[in-house]
Coordinates of C-alpha atoms in Angstrom, one line a residue:
M1 CA 0.0 0.0 0.0
T2 CA 1.4 3.4 -1.0
T3 CA 1.5 6.1 1.6
P4 CA 0.0 9.3 0.3
A5 CA 2.3 12.3 0.1
P6 CA 1.6 14.9 2.8
T7 CA -0.3 17.9 1.6
F8 CA 0.7 21.4 2.7
L9 CA -1.9 24.1 3.2
A10 CA -1.2 27.4 1.5
V11 CA 0.2 30.0 3.9
P12 CA -2.6 32.6 3.3
E13 CA -5.2 29.9 4.1
A14 CA -3.3 28.8 7.2
T15 CA -3.2 32.4 8.5
R16 CA -6.9 32.9 8.0
V17 CA -7.7 29.7 9.9
L18 CA -5.4 30.7 12.8
E19 CA -6.8 34.3 13.0
K20 CA -10.3 32.8 13.5
A21 CA -9.2 30.0 15.9
L22 CA -7.0 32.0 18.2
A23 CA -9.6 34.0 20.2
A24 CA -7.0 35.7 22.4
P25 CA -3.9 36.1 20.2
S26 CA -2.3 38.5 22.6
I27 CA -1.3 35.7 24.9
A28 CA 1.6 33.4 24.1
V29 CA 1.0 30.3 22.0
T30 CA 3.1 27.4 20.9
V31 CA 2.8 25.6 17.6
A32 CA 1.0 22.8 19.4
D33 CA -1.5 25.3 20.9
A34 CA -2.2 26.7 17.5
A35 CA -2.6 23.3 15.9
A36 CA -5.0 22.1 18.7
K37 CA -7.2 25.2 18.5
S38 CA -7.3 25.4 14.7
G39 CA -7.2 21.8 13.7
L40 CA -4.2 22.4 11.4
A41 CA -1.3 20.1 11.0
L42 CA 1.8 21.1 13.0
R43 CA 3.7 22.1 9.9
D44 CA 0.8 24.3 8.7
A45 CA 0.4 25.8 12.1
E46 CA 4.1 26.6 12.3
R47 CA 4.1 28.2 8.8
G48 CA 1.0 30.2 9.6
L49 CA 2.3 31.5 12.9
T50 CA 5.5 32.6 11.2
A51 CA 3.5 34.5 8.6
L52 CA 1.3 36.1 11.4
V53 CA 4.4 37.2 13.3
S54 CA 5.6 39.0 10.2
E55 CA 2.3 40.6 9.4
Y56 CA 1.3 41.7 13.0
R57 CA 4.7 42.4 14.3
G58 CA 4.8 39.6 16.8
H59 CA 7.8 38.2 18.7
L60 CA 9.4 34.9 19.3
R61 CA 10.3 33.7 22.8
V62 CA 12.2 30.7 24.0
S63 CA 11.3 28.9 27.2
E64 CA 13.8 27.3 29.6
E65 CA 13.1 23.9 28.0
G66 CA 13.8 25.3 24.6
D67 CA 10.2 25.5 23.4
L68 CA 9.5 28.2 20.8
V69 CA 6.6 30.6 21.8
Y70 CA 4.9 33.1 19.5
V71 CA 3.6 36.3 21.0
F72 CA 1.3 38.9 19.5
P73 CA 1.3 42.0 21.7
A74 CA -1.3 43.8 19.6
G75 CA -3.3 40.7 18.7
F76 CA -4.3 40.4 15.1
T77 CA -4.7 44.1 14.8
K78 CA -2.4 46.8 13.4
P79 CA -2.7 49.8 15.7
W80 CA 0.5 51.2 14.2
E81 CA -1.1 51.7 10.8
A82 CA -2.6 55.1 11.7
G83 CA 0.7 56.4 12.9
D84 CA 2.5 54.9 9.9
A85 CA -0.1 56.5 7.6
V86 CA 0.5 59.9 9.2
R87 CA 4.2 59.5 9.0
S88 CA 4.0 58.3 5.4
G89 CA 1.7 61.2 4.5
L90 CA 4.1 63.7 6.1
R91 CA 7.0 62.2 4.3
K92 CA 5.1 62.5 1.0
V93 CA 4.2 66.1 1.7
K94 CA 7.8 66.8 2.7
R95 CA 9.1 65.2 -0.5
A96 CA 6.5 67.0 -2.6
A97 CA 7.3 70.4 -1.0
A98 CA 11.0 69.7 -1.4
G99 CA 10.5 68.8 -5.0
V100 CA 8.5 72.0 -5.7
A101 CA 11.1 74.1 -3.9
R102 CA 13.9 72.5 -5.9
F103 CA 12.0 73.0 -9.1
V104 CA 11.6 76.7 -8.3
V105 CA 15.2 77.0 -7.5
R106 CA 16.4 75.1 -10.5
A107 CA 14.1 76.9 -12.9
W108 CA 12.9 80.2 -11.7
L109 CA 15.6 81.3 -9.2
T110 CA 18.6 80.5 -11.5
I111 CA 16.9 82.3 -14.4
A112 CA 15.9 85.2 -12.1
I113 CA 19.4 85.7 -10.9
F114 CA 20.8 86.1 -14.4
A115 CA 17.7 88.0 -15.6
Y116 CA 18.1 90.5 -12.7
V117 CA 21.8 90.9 -13.3
A118 CA 21.2 91.7 -16.9
T119 CA 18.3 94.0 -16.1
F120 CA 20.2 95.9 -13.4
L121 CA 23.2 96.2 -15.7
A122 CA 21.0 97.7 -18.3
V123 CA 19.5 100.1 -15.7
L124 CA 23.0 101.1 -14.6
L125 CA 24.0 101.8 -18.1
G126 CA 20.9 103.8 -18.8
L127 CA 21.2 105.9 -15.6
T128 CA 24.9 106.5 -16.3
L129 CA 24.1 107.7 -19.8
A130 CA 21.3 109.9 -18.6
K131 CA 23.7 111.7 -16.3
Q132 CA 20.8 112.5 -14.0
G133 CA 22.5 111.5 -10.7
D134 CA 22.7 115.1 -9.4
R135 CA 19.6 116.6 -11.1
D136 CA 16.9 114.2 -9.8
G137 CA 18.4 113.1 -6.6
L138 CA 19.5 109.6 -7.7
P139 CA 22.8 108.6 -6.0
G140 CA 24.0 107.2 -9.3
A141 CA 27.6 107.8 -10.0
S142 CA 29.3 106.5 -6.9
L143 CA 26.9 103.6 -6.2
F144 CA 26.9 102.5 -9.8
G145 CA 30.7 102.3 -9.9
A146 CA 30.9 100.4 -6.6
L147 CA 28.3 97.8 -7.7
F148 CA 29.7 97.4 -11.1
R149 CA 33.2 96.9 -9.6
V150 CA 31.9 94.1 -7.3
L151 CA 30.4 92.3 -10.3
A152 CA 33.5 92.8 -12.4
D153 CA 35.8 91.5 -9.7
A154 CA 33.5 88.5 -9.2
L155 CA 33.7 87.6 -12.8
F156 CA 37.4 88.3 -13.0
W157 CA 38.4 86.2 -10.0
T158 CA 36.1 83.4 -11.1
F159 CA 37.2 83.0 -14.7
H160 CA 40.8 84.3 -14.5
P161 CA 43.2 81.5 -15.7
F162 CA 45.5 81.9 -12.8
S163 CA 42.8 82.3 -10.1
P164 CA 42.5 79.5 -7.5
L165 CA 38.8 79.9 -7.9
A166 CA 38.8 79.5 -11.6
I167 CA 35.9 77.4 -13.0
E168 CA 37.2 77.1 -16.5
P169 CA 40.3 79.1 -17.5
Y170 CA 40.9 80.3 -21.0
G171 CA 42.9 77.1 -21.7
A172 CA 40.6 74.2 -21.2
G173 CA 43.5 71.8 -21.1
Y174 CA 45.1 73.7 -18.2
A175 CA 41.9 73.1 -16.1
R176 CA 41.8 69.4 -17.0
A177 CA 45.4 69.0 -16.1
R178 CA 44.9 70.4 -12.6
R179 CA 41.6 68.6 -11.7
P180 CA 38.7 66.8 -13.4
R181 CA 36.3 69.1 -15.0
D182 CA 33.1 69.7 -13.1
E183 CA 30.2 68.8 -15.4
T184 CA 27.5 69.8 -12.9
P185 CA 25.0 72.2 -14.5
F186 CA 25.0 75.7 -13.1
Y187 CA 21.4 75.5 -12.1
E188 CA 22.2 72.5 -9.9
K189 CA 25.1 74.5 -8.3
V190 CA 22.6 77.2 -7.4
N191 CA 20.3 74.5 -6.0
R192 CA 23.1 73.1 -3.9
F193 CA 24.1 76.6 -2.7
V194 CA 20.6 77.3 -1.4
F195 CA 19.4 73.8 -0.3
G196 CA 22.6 71.9 0.0
P197 CA 23.7 68.8 -2.0
P198 CA 20.9 66.3 -2.7
P199 CA 21.0 63.3 -0.4
P200 CA 22.2 60.1 -2.0
A201 CA 19.4 57.9 -3.4
E202 CA 18.4 55.2 -0.9
D203 CA 18.0 51.7 -2.1
P204 CA 15.1 50.2 -0.2
R205 CA 16.5 46.7 -0.7
E206 CA 20.1 47.4 0.3
S207 CA 19.6 46.2 3.9
E208 CA 17.9 43.0 2.7
R209 CA 20.7 42.3 0.2
R210 CA 23.2 42.7 3.0
I211 CA 21.3 40.3 5.2
V212 CA 21.0 37.7 2.4
A213 CA 24.8 38.1 1.7
E214 CA 25.4 37.5 5.4
I215 CA 23.2 34.4 5.4
R216 CA 25.0 32.9 2.4
A217 CA 28.4 33.7 3.9
K218 CA 27.5 32.1 7.3
K219 CA 26.4 28.7 5.9
G220 CA 22.7 29.6 5.9
R221 CA 22.6 29.8 9.7
V222 CA 22.3 33.2 11.3
G223 CA 21.1 34.8 14.5
L224 CA 19.8 38.3 15.2
A225 CA 23.3 39.4 16.1
D226 CA 24.4 38.7 12.5
V227 CA 21.6 40.9 11.2
M228 CA 22.4 43.6 13.6
R229 CA 26.1 43.4 12.6
V230 CA 25.4 44.2 8.9
T231 CA 22.4 46.6 9.3
G232 CA 22.9 48.3 12.7
L233 CA 19.3 47.6 13.6
S234 CA 18.1 47.1 17.1
R235 CA 17.2 43.6 18.4
T236 CA 13.5 44.2 18.0
E237 CA 13.8 45.6 14.5
A238 CA 16.0 42.7 13.4
D239 CA 13.5 40.2 14.9
G240 CA 10.7 41.7 12.7
I241 CA 12.8 41.5 9.6
M242 CA 13.7 37.9 10.1
A243 CA 10.1 36.8 10.5
R244 CA 9.4 38.2 7.0
L245 CA 12.6 36.8 5.5
M246 CA 11.7 33.3 6.7
L247 CA 8.6 33.5 4.4
D248 CA 10.4 35.1 1.5
Y249 CA 13.4 32.8 1.4
D250 CA 12.0 29.4 2.7
G251 CA 13.6 29.7 6.1
D252 CA 12.8 28.1 9.4
V253 CA 13.8 28.6 13.0
S254 CA 15.3 26.2 15.5
V255 CA 16.0 26.4 19.2
S256 CA 19.0 24.9 20.9
E257 CA 18.8 23.0 24.2
A258 CA 20.1 26.1 26.0
G259 CA 17.4 28.3 24.4
G260 CA 19.3 30.0 21.6
I261 CA 17.3 30.9 18.4
V262 CA 18.8 30.1 15.0
Y263 CA 17.4 31.1 11.7
R264 CA 18.1 28.6 8.9
F265 CA 18.0 29.2 5.2
P266 CA 19.6 26.2 3.5
A267 CA 17.9 27.1 0.2
L268 CA 19.8 30.4 0.0
R269 CA 23.1 28.5 -0.1
K270 CA 22.6 26.9 -3.6
T271 CA 25.1 28.3 -6.1
A272 CA 26.5 27.5 -9.5
D273 CA 29.8 28.9 -8.4
D274 CA 32.4 26.3 -7.5
G275 CA 34.7 28.8 -5.8
P276 CA 35.0 29.4 -2.1
S277 CA 32.1 30.5 0.1
P278 CA 31.0 34.1 -0.4
R279 CA 32.5 36.7 1.8
A280 CA 30.4 38.3 4.5
P281 CA 29.5 42.0 4.0
E282 CA 31.4 44.6 6.0
P283 CA 30.0 45.4 9.4
V284 CA 27.9 48.5 9.9
W285 CA 30.5 50.1 12.2
D286 CA 33.0 50.2 9.2
R287 CA 30.5 52.4 7.3
R288 CA 30.9 55.7 9.3
E289 CA 28.2 58.3 8.9
A290 CA 29.3 61.8 7.9
V291 CA 27.6 65.2 7.7
P292 CA 27.2 66.2 4.0
P293 CA 29.0 69.3 2.8
L294 CA 27.3 72.6 3.2
T295 CA 26.9 73.1 -0.6
G296 CA 29.0 70.5 -2.4
N297 CA 30.2 73.1 -4.9
G298 CA 33.7 74.3 -5.5
G299 CA 34.9 77.6 -4.2
G300 CA 34.6 79.3 -7.6
A301 CA 31.0 78.3 -8.1
N302 CA 30.0 79.5 -4.6
F303 CA 31.9 82.8 -5.1
L304 CA 30.2 83.5 -8.4
I305 CA 26.7 82.7 -7.1
A306 CA 27.3 84.8 -4.0
A307 CA 28.7 87.7 -6.1
L308 CA 25.8 87.7 -8.5
N309 CA 23.3 87.5 -5.7
A310 CA 25.1 90.3 -3.8
F311 CA 24.9 92.5 -6.9
N312 CA 21.2 91.9 -7.2
L313 CA 20.7 92.5 -3.5
G314 CA 22.6 95.8 -3.7
M315 CA 20.7 96.9 -6.8
A316 CA 17.4 96.0 -5.1
G317 CA 18.3 98.2 -2.2
F318 CA 19.2 101.0 -4.5
A319 CA 16.0 100.6 -6.4
L320 CA 14.0 100.9 -3.1
S321 CA 16.0 103.9 -1.9
A322 CA 15.8 105.7 -5.2
N323 CA 12.1 104.8 -5.8
L324 CA 13.0 103.2 -9.1
T325 CA 9.6 102.0 -10.2
L326 CA 9.0 100.9 -13.8
A327 CA 7.2 104.2 -14.5
R328 CA 10.1 106.2 -13.2
L329 CA 12.5 104.0 -15.1
Y330 CA 10.5 104.7 -18.3
N331 CA 10.7 108.4 -17.4
I332 CA 14.4 108.3 -17.2
W333 CA 14.6 106.3 -20.5
E334 CA 12.5 109.0 -22.2
M335 CA 14.9 111.7 -20.9
V336 CA 17.8 109.7 -22.5
R337 CA 16.0 109.3 -25.8
H338 CA 14.7 112.9 -26.0
P339 CA 17.2 115.2 -24.3
E340 CA 15.9 118.0 -26.4
L341 CA 12.5 117.9 -24.8
D342 CA 13.8 118.6 -21.3
I343 CA 11.4 116.1 -19.8
A344 CA 11.0 116.7 -16.1
P345 CA 11.9 113.8 -13.7
L346 CA 9.0 111.8 -12.3
G347 CA 8.4 112.3 -8.6
Y348 CA 7.6 109.6 -5.9
D349 CA 5.7 106.8 -7.6
G350 CA 5.1 104.2 -4.8
V351 CA 7.2 101.2 -3.7
P352 CA 9.3 99.6 -6.4
I353 CA 8.1 95.9 -6.6
V354 CA 9.7 94.5 -9.8
L355 CA 13.1 96.1 -9.3
G356 CA 12.9 96.4 -5.5
L357 CA 10.9 94.1 -3.3
V358 CA 11.0 90.9 -5.5
P359 CA 14.8 90.8 -6.1
L360 CA 15.4 91.9 -2.4
V361 CA 13.4 89.0 -1.0
M362 CA 14.8 86.6 -3.5
S363 CA 18.4 87.6 -2.8
L364 CA 17.9 87.6 0.9
A365 CA 16.5 84.1 0.7
V366 CA 19.5 82.9 -1.3
F367 CA 21.8 84.1 1.4
V368 CA 19.6 83.3 4.5
L369 CA 18.9 79.7 3.7
P370 CA 22.6 78.6 3.5
V371 CA 23.2 80.5 6.7
V372 CA 20.3 78.7 8.4
R373 CA 21.6 75.4 7.2
A374 CA 25.1 76.3 8.5
L375 CA 23.7 77.2 11.9
G376 CA 21.9 73.8 12.0
R377 CA 25.0 71.8 11.2
P378 CA 26.0 71.3 14.9
L379 CA 22.7 69.4 15.4
A380 CA 23.4 67.3 12.3
E381 CA 27.0 66.7 13.6
R382 CA 25.7 65.6 17.0
A383 CA 23.2 63.2 15.3
V384 CA 25.9 61.7 13.2
A385 CA 28.3 61.4 16.1
K386 CA 25.6 59.6 18.1
E387 CA 25.0 57.1 15.3
N388 CA 28.7 56.4 15.0
G389 CA 29.0 56.0 18.7
R390 CA 26.0 53.6 18.7
R391 CA 27.6 51.5 16.0
A392 CA 30.9 51.3 17.9
L393 CA 29.0 50.2 21.0
L394 CA 27.3 47.6 19.0
R395 CA 30.7 46.2 17.9
E396 CA 31.9 45.9 21.5
V397 CA 28.7 44.2 22.5
L398 CA 28.8 41.6 19.7
E399 CA 32.5 40.9 20.2
A400 CA 31.9 40.3 23.9
T401 CA 28.8 38.1 23.3
R402 CA 30.7 36.0 20.7
K403 CA 33.2 35.2 23.5
G404 CA 30.3 34.5 26.0
E405 CA 31.3 37.3 28.3
G406 CA 29.9 40.5 29.6
V407 CA 31.2 44.0 28.8
S408 CA 32.0 46.8 31.2
A409 CA 30.3 50.2 31.1
S410 CA 33.7 51.9 30.9
R411 CA 34.6 49.8 27.8
L412 CA 31.4 50.9 26.1
R413 CA 32.0 54.5 27.0
A414 CA 35.5 54.4 25.6
A415 CA 34.3 52.8 22.3
W416 CA 31.6 55.4 22.0
S417 CA 34.1 58.3 22.7
R418 CA 36.5 57.0 20.1
A419 CA 33.9 56.7 17.4
S420 CA 31.9 59.9 18.1
G421 CA 34.6 62.2 19.4
G422 CA 32.7 62.9 22.6
P423 CA 31.4 61.3 25.8
V424 CA 28.1 59.5 26.1
D425 CA 25.7 60.4 28.9
D426 CA 24.4 57.6 31.2
A427 CA 20.8 57.9 29.9
E428 CA 21.9 57.4 26.2
L429 CA 24.2 54.5 27.2
T430 CA 21.4 52.8 29.1
R431 CA 18.9 53.3 26.2
V432 CA 21.2 51.7 23.7
V433 CA 22.1 48.8 26.0
V434 CA 18.4 48.0 26.6
E435 CA 17.8 48.4 22.8
L436 CA 20.3 45.6 22.2
G437 CA 18.8 43.4 24.9
G438 CA 21.3 43.9 27.6
D439 CA 21.0 44.0 31.4
V440 CA 23.2 44.8 34.4
D441 CA 25.2 41.9 35.7
L442 CA 24.9 42.4 39.4
E443 CA 27.0 39.3 40.3
A444 CA 29.9 40.4 38.2
A445 CA 29.6 44.0 39.5
E446 CA 29.9 42.8 43.0
K447 CA 33.0 40.7 42.2
V448 CA 34.6 43.7 40.6
R449 CA 33.8 45.9 43.5
V450 CA 35.4 43.5 45.9
A451 CA 38.5 42.9 43.8
D452 CA 39.1 46.5 42.8
P453 CA 37.1 49.2 44.5
S454 CA 38.5 51.8 42.1
A455 CA 37.3 50.0 39.0
D456 CA 34.1 50.6 37.2
P457 CA 31.8 48.0 38.8
V458 CA 29.0 48.2 36.1
R459 CA 28.9 45.1 33.9
Y460 CA 26.4 44.4 31.2
R461 CA 25.4 40.9 30.0
F462 CA 23.5 40.1 26.8
A463 CA 22.2 36.7 27.7
E464 CA 20.0 36.1 24.7
L465 CA 22.8 37.1 22.3
E466 CA 25.2 34.8 24.1
L467 CA 22.9 31.8 23.9
E468 CA 22.2 32.7 20.2
A469 CA 25.9 32.9 19.4
E470 CA 26.5 29.5 20.9
A471 CA 23.6 27.9 19.1
V472 CA 24.5 29.5 15.7
D473 CA 28.1 28.2 16.0
E474 CA 26.8 24.7 16.8
E475 CA 24.4 24.8 13.8
R476 CA 27.2 26.0 11.4
A477 CA 29.5 23.3 12.6
F478 CA 27.0 20.6 11.4
A479 CA 26.0 22.5 8.2
K480 CA 26.8 20.3 5.2
E481 CA 28.9 21.7 2.3
S482 CA 26.7 19.8 -0.1
E483 CA 23.9 22.3 0.5
R484 CA 25.8 24.7 -1.8
K485 CA 26.0 22.2 -4.6
V486 CA 23.4 22.2 -7.4
G487 CA 24.4 18.7 -8.5
K488 CA 25.4 17.4 -11.9
V489 CA 23.8 19.1 -14.9
V490 CA 21.7 16.5 -16.7
F491 CA 20.1 18.8 -19.3
T492 CA 20.9 22.1 -20.9
S493 CA 19.0 24.1 -23.6
E494 CA 22.4 24.8 -25.2
D495 CA 22.4 21.3 -26.8

């Protein structure tokens, strides 16, 4: 008699059955509990619980006897969705506003800068030819000369072939010999001057690729510490990701006799490459965070933008002080065209908007926004230093747990200080230690206090990470190399 092959229930169907069967899902349940309440086979109950942990942000626990327990703190609900929706909406609004702002800067502001420079140069030329500086009260001659000199010096020192700020000297070969030519469009340089360099594009799958590479390099057996090593995530965040990856990559979970959790992905080891095992990705602490530059432009580009904007700002101020409205400008132009008519100068004609308020506000914004960003850099530097310090602390914790030992608070403070350039306060240190699953080792602290009263008595232990490290090492020791082999090729479409 032939034994029928076991049938597997589809994961979506198993999850639906479990959602109905588990009346109080916020309590802890084992695979056997789920199977008894739902009538599912153990294998289907296990796969369904794994899917539910991923969907409802559940957690895995291990008992003293090594039994795996599934916990759903929020039940089969998603209370975080409202907050996630709000945060997602705010991010979309922020991206849209930033996109509109960048479009305005790239298109209108860049054009406006040059348009106002050309307009004001024409106005200066017209007023100079009119020779009306003394007759109508316009402070023309001295102010025109000063503004024109500023603009001329800016252009000279920007484009002069021997200037250290030269963007492109007369001899193109000379510039290329000194440094690579900057191909960035000028409008993008204005955009960087005002808003700073654009952030690097984020790849949403980069973290997942690193985790998969770590799994393949570690014989398909990893713990949460391995995920934390390559991503820098907290223990809780890594736990949520692994629940999803078990579904996506045919993984499963095992528990050692001591209670360490191991995630196994033997299917991810298959490769057609007969070479050595793939290398593990670099740890997160080797990828130091850095504050982006203020503008990302060269000195020449920043100097030119600032000079052009300063020229517009000065001319806008002059237009306001001289009441240079369009009607009054037309009056001056008529005096230039028809000197024989002896046209009388136009009196006060209101506040100049086109030649006064608009370029004044625009030019002030071009200067104020970089200043505001510069004033905010200390906050960004502190945030970057904190992240680098956290990563260094993570390195010390993982190295200690691999050896099955605790780590002193002084050692963590020293690592943080080396990476961040500054000390860490006690509240921040405690927060990160708790985030990584650590706790104070009172027994070790008492031994240190007795042995050396002057030493730092505080010791932290990461019991779950230590158990996990031991279990993962044991699983890898028994992992078969044949899991990597695809076997002998028996058919190819090339024939």
